[in-house]
XYZ file of C-alpha atoms in Angstrom:
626
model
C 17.714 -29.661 7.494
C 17.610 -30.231 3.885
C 17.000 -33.421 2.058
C 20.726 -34.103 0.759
C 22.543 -32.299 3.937
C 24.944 -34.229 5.839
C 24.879 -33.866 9.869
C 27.604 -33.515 11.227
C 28.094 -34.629 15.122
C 29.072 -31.196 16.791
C 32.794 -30.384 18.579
C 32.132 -29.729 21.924
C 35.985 -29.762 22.750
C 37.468 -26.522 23.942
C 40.741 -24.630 24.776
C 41.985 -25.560 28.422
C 44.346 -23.162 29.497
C 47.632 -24.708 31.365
C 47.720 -24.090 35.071
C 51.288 -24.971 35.469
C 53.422 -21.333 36.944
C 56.579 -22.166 34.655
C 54.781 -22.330 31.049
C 55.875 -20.133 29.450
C 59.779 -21.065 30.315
C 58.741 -24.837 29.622
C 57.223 -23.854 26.194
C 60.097 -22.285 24.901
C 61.811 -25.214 25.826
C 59.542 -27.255 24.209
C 59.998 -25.258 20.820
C 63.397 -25.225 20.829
C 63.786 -28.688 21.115
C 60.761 -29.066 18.316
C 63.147 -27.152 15.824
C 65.882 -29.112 16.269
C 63.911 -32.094 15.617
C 62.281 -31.450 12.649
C 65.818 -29.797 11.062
C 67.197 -32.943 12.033
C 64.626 -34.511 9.974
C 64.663 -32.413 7.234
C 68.381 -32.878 6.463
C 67.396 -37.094 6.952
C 65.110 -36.517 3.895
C 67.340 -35.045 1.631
C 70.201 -37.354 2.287
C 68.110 -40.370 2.174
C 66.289 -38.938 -1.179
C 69.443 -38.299 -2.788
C 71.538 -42.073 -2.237
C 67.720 -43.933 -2.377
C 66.173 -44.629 -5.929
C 62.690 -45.967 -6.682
C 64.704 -49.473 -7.490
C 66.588 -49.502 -4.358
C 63.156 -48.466 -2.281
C 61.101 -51.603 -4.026
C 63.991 -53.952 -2.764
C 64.388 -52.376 0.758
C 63.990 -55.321 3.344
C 61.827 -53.600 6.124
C 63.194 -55.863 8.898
C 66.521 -54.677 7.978
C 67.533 -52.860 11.584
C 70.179 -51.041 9.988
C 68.530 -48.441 8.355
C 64.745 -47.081 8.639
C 62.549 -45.577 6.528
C 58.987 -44.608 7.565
C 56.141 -44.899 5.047
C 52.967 -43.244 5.648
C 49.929 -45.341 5.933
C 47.337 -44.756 2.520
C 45.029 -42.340 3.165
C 41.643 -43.883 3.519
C 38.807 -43.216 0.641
C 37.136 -40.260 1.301
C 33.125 -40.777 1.301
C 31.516 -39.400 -1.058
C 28.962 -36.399 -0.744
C 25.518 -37.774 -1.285
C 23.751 -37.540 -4.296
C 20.686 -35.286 -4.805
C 18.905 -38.864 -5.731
C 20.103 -41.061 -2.936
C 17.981 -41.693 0.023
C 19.591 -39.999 3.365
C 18.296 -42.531 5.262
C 20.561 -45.417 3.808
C 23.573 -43.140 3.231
C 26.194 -43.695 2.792
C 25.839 -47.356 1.781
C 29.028 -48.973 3.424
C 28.312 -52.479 2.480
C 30.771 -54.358 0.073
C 28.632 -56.889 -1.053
C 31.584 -59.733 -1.899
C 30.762 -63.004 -1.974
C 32.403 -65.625 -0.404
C 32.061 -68.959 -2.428
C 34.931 -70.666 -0.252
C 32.584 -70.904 2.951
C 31.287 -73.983 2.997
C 27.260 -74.329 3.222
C 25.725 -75.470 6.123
C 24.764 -79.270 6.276
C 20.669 -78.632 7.134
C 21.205 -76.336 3.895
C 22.792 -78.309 1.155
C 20.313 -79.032 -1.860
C 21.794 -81.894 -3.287
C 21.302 -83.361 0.277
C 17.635 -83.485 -0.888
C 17.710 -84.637 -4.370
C 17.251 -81.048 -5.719
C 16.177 -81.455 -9.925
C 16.813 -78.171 -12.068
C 15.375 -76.669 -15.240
C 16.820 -73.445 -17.024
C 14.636 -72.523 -20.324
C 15.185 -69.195 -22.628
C 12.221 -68.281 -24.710
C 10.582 -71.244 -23.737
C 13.023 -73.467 -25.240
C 14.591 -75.611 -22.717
C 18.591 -74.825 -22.106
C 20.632 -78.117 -22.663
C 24.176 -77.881 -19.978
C 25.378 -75.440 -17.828
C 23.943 -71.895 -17.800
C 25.877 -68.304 -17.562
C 24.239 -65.107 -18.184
C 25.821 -62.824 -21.109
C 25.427 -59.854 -18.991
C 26.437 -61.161 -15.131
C 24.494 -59.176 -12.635
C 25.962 -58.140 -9.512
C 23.744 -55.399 -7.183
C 25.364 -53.414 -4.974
C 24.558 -51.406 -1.333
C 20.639 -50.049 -1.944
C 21.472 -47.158 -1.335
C 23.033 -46.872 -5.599
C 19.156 -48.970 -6.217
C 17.624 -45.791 -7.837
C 18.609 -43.317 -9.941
C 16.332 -40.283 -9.015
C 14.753 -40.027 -5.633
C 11.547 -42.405 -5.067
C 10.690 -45.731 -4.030
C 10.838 -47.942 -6.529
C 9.695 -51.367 -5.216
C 8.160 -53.297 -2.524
C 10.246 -52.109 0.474
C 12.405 -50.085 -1.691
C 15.161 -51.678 -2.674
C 16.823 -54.866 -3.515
C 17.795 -55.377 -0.106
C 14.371 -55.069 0.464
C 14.431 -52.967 3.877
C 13.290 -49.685 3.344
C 10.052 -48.362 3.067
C 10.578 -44.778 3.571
C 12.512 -41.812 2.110
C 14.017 -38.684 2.949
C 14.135 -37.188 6.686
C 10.780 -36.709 8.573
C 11.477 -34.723 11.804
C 8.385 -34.996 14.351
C 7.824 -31.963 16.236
C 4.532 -32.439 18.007
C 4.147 -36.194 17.903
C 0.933 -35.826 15.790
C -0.695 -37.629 12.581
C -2.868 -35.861 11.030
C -5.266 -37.053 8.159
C -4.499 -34.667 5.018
C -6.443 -36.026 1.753
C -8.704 -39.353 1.093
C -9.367 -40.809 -2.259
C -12.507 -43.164 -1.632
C -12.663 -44.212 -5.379
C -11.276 -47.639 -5.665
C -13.946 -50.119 -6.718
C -14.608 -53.844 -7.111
C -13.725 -56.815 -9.650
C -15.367 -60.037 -10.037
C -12.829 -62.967 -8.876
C -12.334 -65.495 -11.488
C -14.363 -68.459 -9.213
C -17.198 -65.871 -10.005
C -18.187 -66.046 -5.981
C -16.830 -62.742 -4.528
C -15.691 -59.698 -5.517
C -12.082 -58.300 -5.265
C -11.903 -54.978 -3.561
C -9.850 -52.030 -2.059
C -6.324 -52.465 -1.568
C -4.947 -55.610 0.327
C -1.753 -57.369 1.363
C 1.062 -56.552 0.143
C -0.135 -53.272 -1.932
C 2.708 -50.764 -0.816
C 2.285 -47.379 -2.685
C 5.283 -46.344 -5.075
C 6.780 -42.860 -5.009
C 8.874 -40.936 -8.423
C 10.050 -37.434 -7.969
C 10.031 -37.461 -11.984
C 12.611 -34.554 -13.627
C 10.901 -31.982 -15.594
C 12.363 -32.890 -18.829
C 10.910 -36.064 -18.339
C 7.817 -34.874 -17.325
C 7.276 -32.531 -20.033
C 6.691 -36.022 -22.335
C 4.064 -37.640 -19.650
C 0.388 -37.829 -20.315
C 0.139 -35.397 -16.496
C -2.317 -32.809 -16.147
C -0.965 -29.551 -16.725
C -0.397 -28.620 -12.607
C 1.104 -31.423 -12.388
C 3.888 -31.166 -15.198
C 4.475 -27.630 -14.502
C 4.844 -27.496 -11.206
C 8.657 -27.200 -9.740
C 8.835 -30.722 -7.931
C 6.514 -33.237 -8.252
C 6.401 -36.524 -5.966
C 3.846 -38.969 -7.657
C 2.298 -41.546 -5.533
C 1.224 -44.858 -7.641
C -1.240 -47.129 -6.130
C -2.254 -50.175 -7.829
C -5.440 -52.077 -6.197
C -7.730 -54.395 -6.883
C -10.345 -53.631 -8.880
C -7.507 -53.549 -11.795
C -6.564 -50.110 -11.894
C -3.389 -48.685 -11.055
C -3.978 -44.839 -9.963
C -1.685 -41.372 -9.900
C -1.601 -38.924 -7.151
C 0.216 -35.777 -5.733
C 1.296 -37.264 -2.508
C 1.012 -33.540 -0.719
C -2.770 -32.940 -1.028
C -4.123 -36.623 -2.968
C -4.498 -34.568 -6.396
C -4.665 -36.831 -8.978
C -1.726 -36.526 -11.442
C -3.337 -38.288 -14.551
C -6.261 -40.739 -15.339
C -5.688 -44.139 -14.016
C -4.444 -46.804 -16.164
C -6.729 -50.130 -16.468
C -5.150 -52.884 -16.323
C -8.253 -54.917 -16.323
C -7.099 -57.334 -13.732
C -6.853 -57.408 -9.960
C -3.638 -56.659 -8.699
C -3.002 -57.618 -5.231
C 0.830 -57.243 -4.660
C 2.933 -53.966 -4.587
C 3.994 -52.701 -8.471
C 7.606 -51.667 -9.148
C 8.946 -48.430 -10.921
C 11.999 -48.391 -13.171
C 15.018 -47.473 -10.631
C 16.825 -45.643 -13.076
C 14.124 -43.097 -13.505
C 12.935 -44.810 -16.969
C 9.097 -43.785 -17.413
C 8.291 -47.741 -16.910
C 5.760 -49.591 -14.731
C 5.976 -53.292 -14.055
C 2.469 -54.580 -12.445
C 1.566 -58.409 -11.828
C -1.918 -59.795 -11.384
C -3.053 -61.991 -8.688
C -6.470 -63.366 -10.169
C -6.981 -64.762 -13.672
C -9.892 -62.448 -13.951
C -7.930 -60.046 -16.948
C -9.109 -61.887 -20.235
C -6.493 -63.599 -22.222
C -3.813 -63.026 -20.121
C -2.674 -64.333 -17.087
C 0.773 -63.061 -15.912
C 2.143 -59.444 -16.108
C 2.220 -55.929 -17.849
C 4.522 -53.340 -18.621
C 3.534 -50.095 -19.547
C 4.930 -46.785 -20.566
C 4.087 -43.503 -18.191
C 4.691 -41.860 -20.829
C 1.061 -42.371 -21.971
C -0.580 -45.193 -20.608
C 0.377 -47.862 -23.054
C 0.985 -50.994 -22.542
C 4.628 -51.859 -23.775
C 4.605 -55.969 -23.545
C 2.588 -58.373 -21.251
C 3.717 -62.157 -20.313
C 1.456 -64.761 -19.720
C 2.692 -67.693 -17.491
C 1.232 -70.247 -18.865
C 4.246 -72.129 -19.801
C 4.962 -75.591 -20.523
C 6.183 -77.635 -17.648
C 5.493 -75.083 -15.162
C 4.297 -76.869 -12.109
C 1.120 -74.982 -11.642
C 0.081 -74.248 -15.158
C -3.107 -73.291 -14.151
C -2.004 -70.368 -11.763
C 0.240 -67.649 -12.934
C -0.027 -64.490 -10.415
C 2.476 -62.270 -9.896
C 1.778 -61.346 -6.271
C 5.665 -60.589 -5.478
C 6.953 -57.329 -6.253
C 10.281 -57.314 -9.202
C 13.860 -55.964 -9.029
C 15.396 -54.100 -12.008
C 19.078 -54.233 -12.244
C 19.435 -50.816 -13.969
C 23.214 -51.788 -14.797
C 22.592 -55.008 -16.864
C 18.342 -54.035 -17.781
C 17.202 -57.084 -16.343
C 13.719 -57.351 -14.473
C 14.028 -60.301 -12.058
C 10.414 -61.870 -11.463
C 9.140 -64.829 -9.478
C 5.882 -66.756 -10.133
C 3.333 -68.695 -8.103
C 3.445 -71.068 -11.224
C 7.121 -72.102 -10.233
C 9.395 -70.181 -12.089
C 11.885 -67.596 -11.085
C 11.802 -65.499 -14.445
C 14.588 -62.668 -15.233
C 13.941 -60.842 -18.499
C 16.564 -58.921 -20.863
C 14.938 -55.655 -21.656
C 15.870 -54.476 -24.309
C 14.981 -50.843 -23.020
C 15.190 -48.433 -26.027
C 14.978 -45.130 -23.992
C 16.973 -42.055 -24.207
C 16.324 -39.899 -20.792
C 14.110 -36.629 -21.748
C 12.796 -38.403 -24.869
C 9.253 -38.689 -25.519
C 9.073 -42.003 -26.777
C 10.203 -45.495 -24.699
C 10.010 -49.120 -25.931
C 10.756 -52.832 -24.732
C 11.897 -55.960 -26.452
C 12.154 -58.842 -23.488
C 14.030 -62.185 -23.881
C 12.793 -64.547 -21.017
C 14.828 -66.814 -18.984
C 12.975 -69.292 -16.854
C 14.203 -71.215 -13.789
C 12.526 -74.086 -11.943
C 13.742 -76.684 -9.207
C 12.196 -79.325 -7.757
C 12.958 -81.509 -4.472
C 12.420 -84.979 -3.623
C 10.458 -84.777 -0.755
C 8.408 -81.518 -2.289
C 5.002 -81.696 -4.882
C 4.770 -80.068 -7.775
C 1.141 -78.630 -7.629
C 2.296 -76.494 -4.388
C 5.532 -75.385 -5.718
C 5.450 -71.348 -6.451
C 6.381 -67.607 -5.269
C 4.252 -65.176 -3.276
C 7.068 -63.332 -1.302
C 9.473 -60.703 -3.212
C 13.027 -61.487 -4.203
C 15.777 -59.514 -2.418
C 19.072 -59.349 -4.571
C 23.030 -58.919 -3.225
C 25.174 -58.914 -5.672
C 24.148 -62.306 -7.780
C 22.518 -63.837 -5.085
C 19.020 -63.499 -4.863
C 16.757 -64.738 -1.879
C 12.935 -65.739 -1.525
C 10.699 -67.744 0.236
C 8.450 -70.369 -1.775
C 5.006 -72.178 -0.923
C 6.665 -75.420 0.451
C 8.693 -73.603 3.053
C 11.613 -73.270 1.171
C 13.962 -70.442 2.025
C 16.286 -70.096 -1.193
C 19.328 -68.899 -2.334
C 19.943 -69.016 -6.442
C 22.748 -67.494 -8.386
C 21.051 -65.527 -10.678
C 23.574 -65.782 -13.370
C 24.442 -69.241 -13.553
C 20.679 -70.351 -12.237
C 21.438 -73.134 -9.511
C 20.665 -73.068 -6.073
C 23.338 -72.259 -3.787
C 21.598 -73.158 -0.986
C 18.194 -73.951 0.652
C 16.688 -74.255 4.380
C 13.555 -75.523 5.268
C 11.794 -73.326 8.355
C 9.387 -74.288 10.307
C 5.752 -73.135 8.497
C 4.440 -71.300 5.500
C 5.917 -67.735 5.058
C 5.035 -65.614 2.184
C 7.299 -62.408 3.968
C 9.851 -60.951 1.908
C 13.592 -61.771 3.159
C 15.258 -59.071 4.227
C 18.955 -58.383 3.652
C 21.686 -56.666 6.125
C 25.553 -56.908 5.557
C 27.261 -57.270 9.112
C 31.332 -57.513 9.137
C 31.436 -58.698 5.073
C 28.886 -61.479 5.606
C 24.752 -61.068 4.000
C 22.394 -61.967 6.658
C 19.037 -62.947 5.676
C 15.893 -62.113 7.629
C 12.402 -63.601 7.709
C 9.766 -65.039 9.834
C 6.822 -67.543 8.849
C 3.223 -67.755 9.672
C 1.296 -70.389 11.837
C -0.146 -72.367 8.929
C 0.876 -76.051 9.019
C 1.290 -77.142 12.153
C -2.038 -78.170 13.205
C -5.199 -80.177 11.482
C -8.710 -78.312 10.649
C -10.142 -75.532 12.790
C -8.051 -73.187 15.678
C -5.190 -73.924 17.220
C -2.526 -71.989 18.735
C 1.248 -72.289 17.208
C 4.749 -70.557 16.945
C 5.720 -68.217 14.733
C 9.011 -68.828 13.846
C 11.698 -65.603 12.945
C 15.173 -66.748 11.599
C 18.619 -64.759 11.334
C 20.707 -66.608 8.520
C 24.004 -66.551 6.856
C 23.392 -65.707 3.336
C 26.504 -67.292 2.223
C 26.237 -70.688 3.578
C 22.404 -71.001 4.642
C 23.734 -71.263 8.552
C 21.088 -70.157 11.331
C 22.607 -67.661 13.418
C 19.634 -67.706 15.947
C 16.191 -68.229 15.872
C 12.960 -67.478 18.485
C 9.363 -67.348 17.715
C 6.052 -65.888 19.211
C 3.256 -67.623 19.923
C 0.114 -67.109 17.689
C -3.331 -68.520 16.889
C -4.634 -69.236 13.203
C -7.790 -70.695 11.796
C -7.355 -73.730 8.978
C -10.525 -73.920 7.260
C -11.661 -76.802 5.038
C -11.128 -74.391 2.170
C -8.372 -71.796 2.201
C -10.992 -69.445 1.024
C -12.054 -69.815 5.069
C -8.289 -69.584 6.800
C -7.463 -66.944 8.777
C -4.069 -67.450 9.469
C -1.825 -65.889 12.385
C 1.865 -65.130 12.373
C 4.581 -62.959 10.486
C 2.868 -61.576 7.734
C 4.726 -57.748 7.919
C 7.723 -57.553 6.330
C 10.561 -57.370 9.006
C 12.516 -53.798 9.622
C 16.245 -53.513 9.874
C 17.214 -50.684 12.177
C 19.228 -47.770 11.176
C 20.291 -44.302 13.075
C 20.221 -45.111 16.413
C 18.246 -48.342 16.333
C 21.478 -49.770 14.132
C 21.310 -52.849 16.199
C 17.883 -53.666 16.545
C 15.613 -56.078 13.853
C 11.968 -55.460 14.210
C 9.369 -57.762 13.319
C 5.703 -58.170 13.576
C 3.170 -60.742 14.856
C -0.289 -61.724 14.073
C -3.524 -62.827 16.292
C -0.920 -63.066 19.272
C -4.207 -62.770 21.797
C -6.480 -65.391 20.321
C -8.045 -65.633 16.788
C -8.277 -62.213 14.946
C -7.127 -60.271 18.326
C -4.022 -58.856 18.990
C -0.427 -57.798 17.607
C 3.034 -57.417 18.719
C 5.689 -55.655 17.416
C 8.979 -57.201 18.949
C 12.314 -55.378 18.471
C 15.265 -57.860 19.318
C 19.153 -57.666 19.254
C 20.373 -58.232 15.933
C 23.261 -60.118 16.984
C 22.449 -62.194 19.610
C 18.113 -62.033 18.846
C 17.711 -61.241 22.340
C 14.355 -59.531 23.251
C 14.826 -55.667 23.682
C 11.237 -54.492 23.617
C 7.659 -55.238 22.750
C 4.777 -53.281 21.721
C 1.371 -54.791 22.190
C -1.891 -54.040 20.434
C -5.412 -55.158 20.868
C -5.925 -55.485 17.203
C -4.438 -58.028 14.521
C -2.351 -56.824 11.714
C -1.378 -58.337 8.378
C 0.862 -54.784 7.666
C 4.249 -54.455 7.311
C 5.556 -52.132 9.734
C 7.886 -49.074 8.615
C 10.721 -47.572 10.046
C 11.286 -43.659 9.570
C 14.052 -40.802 10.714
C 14.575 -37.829 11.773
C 17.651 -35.797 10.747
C 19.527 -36.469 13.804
C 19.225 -40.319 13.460
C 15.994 -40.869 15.978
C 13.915 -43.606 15.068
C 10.366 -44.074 14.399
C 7.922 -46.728 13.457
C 4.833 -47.061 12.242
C 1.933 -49.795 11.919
C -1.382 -49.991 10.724
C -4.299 -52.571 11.714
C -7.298 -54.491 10.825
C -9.630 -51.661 11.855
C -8.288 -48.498 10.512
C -6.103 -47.975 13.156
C -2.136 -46.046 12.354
C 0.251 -46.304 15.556
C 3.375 -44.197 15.436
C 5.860 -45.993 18.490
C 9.339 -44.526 19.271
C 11.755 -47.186 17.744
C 14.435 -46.935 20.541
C 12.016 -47.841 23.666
C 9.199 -49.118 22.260
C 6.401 -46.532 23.533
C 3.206 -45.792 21.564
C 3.571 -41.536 20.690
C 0.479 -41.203 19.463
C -2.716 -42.925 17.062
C -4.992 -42.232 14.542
C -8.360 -43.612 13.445
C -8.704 -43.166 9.993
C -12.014 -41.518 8.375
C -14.088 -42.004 5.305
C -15.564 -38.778 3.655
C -14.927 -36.433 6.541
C -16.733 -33.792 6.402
C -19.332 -34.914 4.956
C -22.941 -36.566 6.549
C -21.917 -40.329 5.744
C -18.445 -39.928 7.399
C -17.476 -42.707 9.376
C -14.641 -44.624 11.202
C -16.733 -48.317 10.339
C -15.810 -50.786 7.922
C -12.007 -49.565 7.176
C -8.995 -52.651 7.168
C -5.640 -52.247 6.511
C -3.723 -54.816 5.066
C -1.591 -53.056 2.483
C 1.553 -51.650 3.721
C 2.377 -47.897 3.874
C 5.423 -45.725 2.949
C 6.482 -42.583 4.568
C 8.061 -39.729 2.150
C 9.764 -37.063 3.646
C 6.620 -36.573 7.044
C 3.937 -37.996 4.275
C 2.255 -41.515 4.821
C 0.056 -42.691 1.871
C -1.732 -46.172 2.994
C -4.444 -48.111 1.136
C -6.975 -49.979 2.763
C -9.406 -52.950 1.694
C -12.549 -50.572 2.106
C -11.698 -48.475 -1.480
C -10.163 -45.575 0.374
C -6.497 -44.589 0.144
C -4.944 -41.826 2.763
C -2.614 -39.450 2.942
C -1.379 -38.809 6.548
C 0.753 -35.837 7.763
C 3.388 -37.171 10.413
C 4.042 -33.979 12.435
């Protein structure tokens, strides 16, 4: 089946033949009596058309027993055929998004409870009153998130939950390693003690099936902007370079672009197919600037860069942009949170005209920082990834802080406190009309110095009023060092995975060092509405990757996960059961190939049967799932 086909569920219903001896007497029966029916109905019509108006119809009482008129019911709204662009996997996109502002918020999630103090500045002027955005946004079902095919953002969308595109039918249960690039080098760390390396946690690779009139403008090779489809691969890593690759054979598309700092988290593409690259650092190890870049694909240039550094933010001194940004296409905002305490959105200002070979940007910044009484300013800040529906917009901060802010009028709707650290993404399903929010923490602060064994905590929550719906945990060890340089922490550090197809009511998550320190992983899949254990996967190595969920073209479900030694498992999704795994390779082939030294911590994506993984040994693979 082609990318863009529909399946269809096939008829098995057939003809049965009646057994009864008198049918054919009894059906001419039956047809007489059928004719006088409908002629008696047809001469109802015309009487009843004739002595009833449109006026007298509107003031028809329907109770009224002495007279009837039937009214067909409205014909429902057809769904529409899918889109060349849209992503099969999360079609047709049935959720409403509608939000609610009558329900009251839950009691454990009301911020004023807790003294909550809120700042709102636009181009680093400080806004005096109430804020409202000029141009409200409002994000819909992902499945409208892009506007060619691709993914565009750490876990895809603003919903944040899916890593994969396009159908990927398995026919032998295989994965087969395709293409290496072992080029990714090193970058001193700003402390000047250890070098940055590879590509680590979060580091998901980006995918753009750019048109050819677009392409035609880019600074490609010449087999890569001629040939009939291309599907780029970006990977951005840490030795401050963000690289370009044919995701069939690892071909590189174009030179890298150097951004000159380390960049730890996963980049984000333009959803609306603009050439545009947003990229955050996570080390102040890039010269003057400390914050983030945008640059054109048309050519490599950088378009504008933001440093963080601004007054009153409560870690001054530390500006990464480890979380991955959201672009609302429909009002060009790029929504952006900061481990310096500000949740930025910018106005873009794109000046772009699709085909064109020229693209520029003119940002206006709006800042947004809150502050609770019993919370400290110098650990106030934003590693996880905002996930957007409709204005609401969801993350996870350093203090434990599970948040809900309107993003147009910038106040928080609601906040919970869980029960550790968690720098996971929240994930975003719609159930019946209501959000549900998704995310589990680490094992961080529940113990003093050294090991210690602890609960990881996973939480299913009303999005509208902040209300746990259930929560369970896993039990996991984690090291606290007297530095964090030295912690080795265990819990939810993959990004959940909400199940479609035929896993539609399963939630999947992933847990860290669930054997002991630095041994051991499960993968738990549990009933989404009642978070009821339905299966468990167990591994004898630790992983810090986010698993990803893949499909075949009948619905079946797949999942994948990577570990700490090189390791890819590929599980069926509806039981639980390992098919098959692969141990990566460095320079096969070759006399110094070798299975030693390779970690994965990034996370991976799967395009249409191709998984492209980076790994904190400088290698990046391309893996045929067959």
């Amino acid at each position: 089946m082609k990318r863009g086909e529909q399946y269809i569920e096939p008829d098995n219903s057939y003809y049965r033949p009646s057994r009864d001896p008198n049918e054919g007497t009894m059906t001419l029966v039956v047809v007489i009596t059928l004719l006088f029916v409908c002629m008696t109905g047809v001469l109802a019509a015309v009487y009843f058309k004739k002595v009833t108006t449109k006026e007298t119809l509107a003031n028809i009482d329907v109770t009224d027993q002495s007279g009837y008129i039937s009214i067909a019911s409205p014909t429902p709204t057809p769904i529409p055929p899918i889109a060349d662009y849209q992503n099969p996997i999360l079609y047709p996109g049935l959720a409403n998004v509608r939000i609610d502002k009558d329900l009251p918020i839950a009691t454990d999630a009301n911020p004023a409870v807790r003294g909550i103090n809120q700042t709102v500045m636009k181009n680093r002027q400080i806004v005096e009153g109430d804020y409202s955005r000029e141009k409200p946004i409002y994000m819909k079902d992902p499945v409208f998130y892009g506007s060619i095919p691709g993914i565009f953002t750490y876990r895809g969308n603003n919903f944040r939950n899916c890593a994969s595109y396009g159908y990927t039918n398995v026919y032998r249960g295989a994965l087969t390693q395709r293409w290496e690039f072992n080029g990714v080098g090193t970058k001193l760390a700003s402390t000047l003690n250890f070098e940055w390396g590879g590509v680590r946690w979060t580091g998901q690779p980006l995918v753009a099936e750019w048109p050819i009139e677009v392409r035609r403008n880019m600074n490609l090779n010449d087999m890569a902007k001629n040939q009939q489809v291309l599907r780029e691969v970006i990977v951005a890593a840490l030795d401050g370079k963000i690289y370009f690759f044919n995701i069939l054979n690892g071909e590189k598309t174009r030179d890298p672009i150097n951004v000159g700092a380390s960049i730890k988290g996963t980049p984000a593409l333009d959803p609306r197919g603009y050439p545009l690259i947003y990229v955050g650092q996570t080390d102040n190890n890039g010269g003057n600037i400390f914050g983030f870049y945008v640059y054109s694909l048309l050519d490599g240039s950088l378009l504008y860069s933001y440093d963080g550094s601004d007054d009153g933010a409560y870690r001054s001194n530390w500006n990464a942009f480890d979380s991955s940004p959201i672009i609302d296409g429909d009002t060009d905002t790029l929504i952006w949170p900061c481990e310096n305490g500000y949740i930025y959105t910018f106005d873009l200002n794109t000046n772009y005209t699709p085909g064109g070979a020229t693209i520029s940007v003119n940002p206006v910044v709006t800042g947004y920082k809150y502050m609770f009484n019993d919370n400290v300013g110098s650990r106030m800040g934003v590693e996880s990834s905002i996930a957007v529906y409709g204005n609401y917009g969801y993350f996870m901060d350093n203090t434990m802080n599970l948040c809900c802010l309107d993003l147009n009028t910038l106040k928080m709707v609601w906040t919970k406190v869980l029960g550790d650290d968690s720098d996971v993404t929240p994930m975003i399903n719609e159930e019946n009309g209501i959000p549900y929010v998704y995310i589990g923490t680490e094992v961080d602060n529940q113990g003093g110095t050294g090991e210690y064994t602890g609960a990881a905590y996973i939480y299913k929550i009303n999005g509208i009023t902040g209300e746990t719906v259930w929560q369970t945990s896993e039990s996991c060890s984690t090291f606290n060092g007297e530095s964090s340089d030295s912690d080795q922490s265990g819990g939810c550090f993959g990004n959940p995975v909400m199940g479609k197809g035929k896993i539609s009511n399963l939630v999947i998550f992933s847990f860290s060092m669930t054997s002991g320190l630095a041994s051991g992983n499960k993968v738990v899949a549990y009933d989404k509405d009642l978070g009821t254990k339905v299966w468990e996967y167990n591994m004898n190595i630790y992983s810090y990757s986010s698993p990803v969920d893949f499909y075949d073209s009948e619905g079946h479900a797949y999942l994948i996960i990577c570990d700490s030694i090189g390791q890819i498992h590929m599980i069926n999704a509806e039981t639980g059961e390992r098919i098959t795994y692969i141990q990566t390779k460095k320079n096969i082939g070759q006399e110094n190939q070798t299975s030693k030294g390779i970690c994965i911590e990034a996370s991976p994506i799967v395009y249409e049967g191709m998984l492209v993984v980076g790994t904190t040994s400088g290698s990046i693979f391309g893996i045929a799932v067959e």
